[in-house]
Amino acid sequence: MKGGKKQLQKLEQRVRELETEVEGEQKRGADAVKGVRKYERRVKELTYQTEEDKKNITRLQDLVDKLQLKVKAYKRQAEEAEEQANSHMSRLRKVQHEMEEAQERADIAESQVNKLRAKSRDVGKVPIWTILSVNYTLEPF
């Protein structure tokens, strides 16, 4: 029996070693499952974040498109305003030129009026026939 007892002790020792090994493998397996679950959660989080990022990118792209349309509209309005301003400036210059010409004519007319006034004051001093043009003739009554 001595040999059987030793054999039994060896087998019991081997069983304990295998049980310890199984426990270690079970612990590693549980840790692995825990790690897999952790990574699955992380993948889920990253997937959700990626979807949110895509939605944000789409919203931002829509916003960029709308802003670009506004910029184009503002540029068009600015160009139209510039054209209108140029038109108004051209009209202003024309009116100023016309006003200057009218002022010149008014100055000439005023000068002529002053000359006529001066002549009319001198009418009493000079005989009337000297004032009249050569084309006019005096006819007796």
mmCIF file of C-alpha atoms in Angstrom:
data_model
loop_
_atom_site.group_PDB
_atom_site.id
_atom_site.type_symbol
_atom_site.label_atom_id
_atom_site.label_comp_id
_atom_site.label_asym_id
_atom_site.label_seq_id
_atom_site.Cartn_x
_atom_site.Cartn_y
_atom_site.Cartn_z
ATOM 1 C CA MET A 1 0.000 0.000 0.000
ATOM 2 C CA LYS A 2 2.890 2.263 0.423
ATOM 3 C CA GLY A 3 3.245 2.582 -3.299
ATOM 4 C CA GLY A 4 -0.466 3.201 -3.730
ATOM 5 C CA LYS A 5 -0.424 5.828 -1.031
ATOM 6 C CA LYS A 6 2.443 7.643 -2.679
ATOM 7 C CA GLN A 7 0.727 7.301 -5.992
ATOM 8 C CA LEU A 8 -2.474 8.666 -4.453
ATOM 9 C CA GLN A 9 -0.585 11.584 -2.877
ATOM 10 C CA LYS A 10 1.026 12.363 -6.222
ATOM 11 C CA LEU A 11 -2.344 12.262 -7.918
ATOM 12 C CA GLU A 12 -3.896 14.436 -5.201
ATOM 13 C CA GLN A 13 -1.007 16.854 -5.569
ATOM 14 C CA ARG A 14 -1.537 16.835 -9.330
ATOM 15 C CA VAL A 15 -5.290 17.441 -8.825
ATOM 16 C CA ARG A 16 -4.531 20.405 -6.537
ATOM 17 C CA GLU A 17 -2.096 21.796 -9.120
ATOM 18 C CA LEU A 18 -4.665 21.357 -11.859
ATOM 19 C CA GLU A 19 -7.357 22.941 -9.685
ATOM 20 C CA THR A 20 -5.033 25.885 -9.004
ATOM 21 C CA GLU A 21 -4.284 26.084 -12.715
ATOM 22 C CA VAL A 22 -8.027 25.923 -13.518
ATOM 23 C CA GLU A 23 -8.713 28.673 -10.961
ATOM 24 C CA GLY A 24 -5.976 30.788 -12.539
ATOM 25 C CA GLU A 25 -7.383 30.156 -16.015
ATOM 26 C CA GLN A 26 -10.890 30.952 -14.779
ATOM 27 C CA LYS A 27 -9.605 34.177 -13.251
ATOM 28 C CA ARG A 28 -7.786 35.055 -16.487
ATOM 29 C CA GLY A 29 -10.950 34.155 -18.426
ATOM 30 C CA ALA A 30 -13.074 36.333 -16.138
ATOM 31 C CA ASP A 31 -10.527 39.142 -16.508
ATOM 32 C CA ALA A 32 -10.585 38.640 -20.263
ATOM 33 C CA VAL A 33 -14.403 38.771 -20.306
ATOM 34 C CA LYS A 34 -14.242 41.883 -18.130
ATOM 35 C CA GLY A 35 -11.713 43.406 -20.552
ATOM 36 C CA VAL A 36 -13.872 42.458 -23.546
ATOM 37 C CA ARG A 37 -16.911 44.082 -21.929
ATOM 38 C CA LYS A 38 -14.829 47.161 -21.148
ATOM 39 C CA TYR A 39 -13.673 47.374 -24.770
ATOM 40 C CA GLU A 40 -17.206 46.730 -26.019
ATOM 41 C CA ARG A 41 -18.424 49.662 -23.904
ATOM 42 C CA ARG A 42 -15.576 51.778 -25.238
ATOM 43 C CA VAL A 43 -16.420 50.780 -28.821
ATOM 44 C CA LYS A 44 -20.065 51.625 -28.138
ATOM 45 C CA GLU A 45 -19.072 55.020 -26.689
ATOM 46 C CA LEU A 46 -16.790 55.750 -29.634
ATOM 47 C CA THR A 47 -19.488 54.663 -32.085
ATOM 48 C CA TYR A 48 -21.989 56.977 -30.393
ATOM 49 C CA GLN A 49 -19.435 59.804 -30.366
ATOM 50 C CA THR A 50 -18.686 59.194 -34.046
ATOM 51 C CA GLU A 51 -22.392 59.380 -34.883
ATOM 52 C CA GLU A 52 -22.709 62.606 -32.897
ATOM 53 C CA ASP A 53 -19.637 64.002 -34.658
ATOM 54 C CA LYS A 54 -21.166 63.113 -38.038
ATOM 55 C CA LYS A 55 -24.407 64.865 -37.060
ATOM 56 C CA ASN A 56 -22.428 67.908 -35.917
ATOM 57 C CA ILE A 57 -20.412 67.911 -39.128
ATOM 58 C CA THR A 58 -23.623 67.761 -41.152
ATOM 59 C CA ARG A 59 -25.135 70.614 -39.125
ATOM 60 C CA LEU A 60 -21.957 72.664 -39.460
ATOM 61 C CA GLN A 61 -21.791 71.999 -43.203
ATOM 62 C CA ASP A 62 -25.408 73.145 -43.536
ATOM 63 C CA LEU A 63 -24.532 76.249 -41.545
ATOM 64 C CA VAL A 64 -21.474 76.888 -43.739
ATOM 65 C CA ASP A 65 -23.633 76.503 -46.860
ATOM 66 C CA LYS A 66 -26.221 78.945 -45.505
ATOM 67 C CA LEU A 67 -23.511 81.424 -44.521
ATOM 68 C CA GLN A 68 -21.915 81.159 -47.956
ATOM 69 C CA LEU A 69 -25.291 81.944 -49.523
ATOM 70 C CA LYS A 70 -25.609 84.947 -47.212
ATOM 71 C CA VAL A 71 -22.098 86.095 -48.141
ATOM 72 C CA LYS A 72 -22.992 85.834 -51.841
ATOM 73 C CA ALA A 73 -26.196 87.789 -51.233
ATOM 74 C CA TYR A 74 -24.292 90.454 -49.278
ATOM 75 C CA LYS A 75 -21.671 90.683 -52.022
ATOM 76 C CA ARG A 76 -24.421 91.085 -54.620
ATOM 77 C CA GLN A 77 -26.087 93.762 -52.470
ATOM 78 C CA ALA A 78 -22.748 95.527 -52.019
ATOM 79 C CA GLU A 79 -22.132 95.479 -55.770
ATOM 80 C CA GLU A 80 -25.631 96.816 -56.429
ATOM 81 C CA ALA A 81 -25.142 99.511 -53.788
ATOM 82 C CA GLU A 82 -21.801 100.445 -55.341
ATOM 83 C CA GLU A 83 -23.391 100.663 -58.789
ATOM 84 C CA GLN A 84 -26.185 102.796 -57.356
ATOM 85 C CA ALA A 85 -23.661 105.000 -55.550
ATOM 86 C CA ASN A 86 -21.700 105.429 -58.782
ATOM 87 C CA SER A 87 -24.923 106.313 -60.589
ATOM 88 C CA HIS A 88 -25.814 108.855 -57.894
ATOM 89 C CA MET A 89 -22.300 110.320 -57.996
ATOM 90 C CA SER A 90 -22.534 110.645 -61.770
ATOM 91 C CA ARG A 91 -25.934 112.330 -61.455
ATOM 92 C CA LEU A 92 -24.555 114.596 -58.701
ATOM 93 C CA ARG A 93 -21.624 115.658 -60.887
ATOM 94 C CA LYS A 94 -24.007 116.363 -63.770
ATOM 95 C CA VAL A 95 -26.325 118.418 -61.555
ATOM 96 C CA GLN A 96 -23.335 120.283 -60.076
ATOM 97 C CA HIS A 97 -22.102 121.045 -63.596
ATOM 98 C CA GLU A 98 -25.585 122.232 -64.609
ATOM 99 C CA MET A 99 -25.763 124.334 -61.452
ATOM 100 C CA GLU A 100 -22.363 125.900 -62.208
ATOM 101 C CA GLU A 101 -23.522 126.706 -65.742
ATOM 102 C CA ALA A 102 -26.776 128.164 -64.391
ATOM 103 C CA GLN A 103 -24.786 130.214 -61.870
ATOM 104 C CA GLU A 104 -22.584 131.463 -64.692
ATOM 105 C CA ARG A 105 -25.652 132.450 -66.713
ATOM 106 C CA ALA A 106 -27.144 134.127 -63.644
ATOM 107 C CA ASP A 107 -23.918 136.070 -63.094
ATOM 108 C CA ILE A 108 -23.929 137.176 -66.748
ATOM 109 C CA ALA A 109 -27.607 138.153 -66.514
ATOM 110 C CA GLU A 110 -26.967 140.049 -63.280
ATOM 111 C CA SER A 111 -24.082 141.863 -64.922
ATOM 112 C CA GLN A 112 -26.298 142.804 -67.870
ATOM 113 C CA VAL A 113 -29.054 143.970 -65.521
ATOM 114 C CA ASN A 114 -26.544 146.136 -63.665
ATOM 115 C CA LYS A 115 -25.350 147.624 -66.968
ATOM 116 C CA LEU A 116 -28.938 148.328 -68.013
ATOM 117 C CA ARG A 117 -29.656 149.944 -64.639
ATOM 118 C CA ALA A 118 -26.595 152.108 -65.049
ATOM 119 C CA LYS A 119 -27.723 153.073 -68.535
ATOM 120 C CA SER A 120 -31.257 153.767 -67.350
ATOM 121 C CA ARG A 121 -29.922 156.142 -64.688
ATOM 122 C CA ASP A 122 -27.932 157.901 -67.351
ATOM 123 C CA VAL A 123 -31.005 158.240 -69.605
ATOM 124 C CA GLY A 124 -31.909 161.549 -68.099
ATOM 125 C CA LYS A 125 -28.418 162.865 -68.712
ATOM 126 C CA VAL A 126 -27.982 161.681 -72.278
ATOM 127 C CA PRO A 127 -30.459 162.259 -75.092
ATOM 128 C CA ILE A 128 -32.542 159.176 -75.724
ATOM 129 C CA TRP A 129 -31.619 158.918 -79.384
ATOM 130 C CA THR A 130 -27.972 158.230 -78.431
ATOM 131 C CA ILE A 131 -29.006 155.215 -76.381
ATOM 132 C CA LEU A 132 -31.095 153.699 -79.107
ATOM 133 C CA SER A 133 -29.467 151.433 -81.575
ATOM 134 C CA VAL A 134 -28.560 152.565 -85.058
ATOM 135 C CA ASN A 135 -31.253 150.274 -86.460
ATOM 136 C CA TYR A 136 -33.990 152.299 -84.813
ATOM 137 C CA THR A 137 -34.968 155.552 -86.440
ATOM 138 C CA LEU A 138 -36.926 158.328 -84.864
ATOM 139 C CA GLU A 139 -39.978 159.301 -86.808
ATOM 140 C CA PRO A 140 -41.628 162.647 -86.365
ATOM 141 C CA PHE A 141 -45.161 162.654 -85.020
#
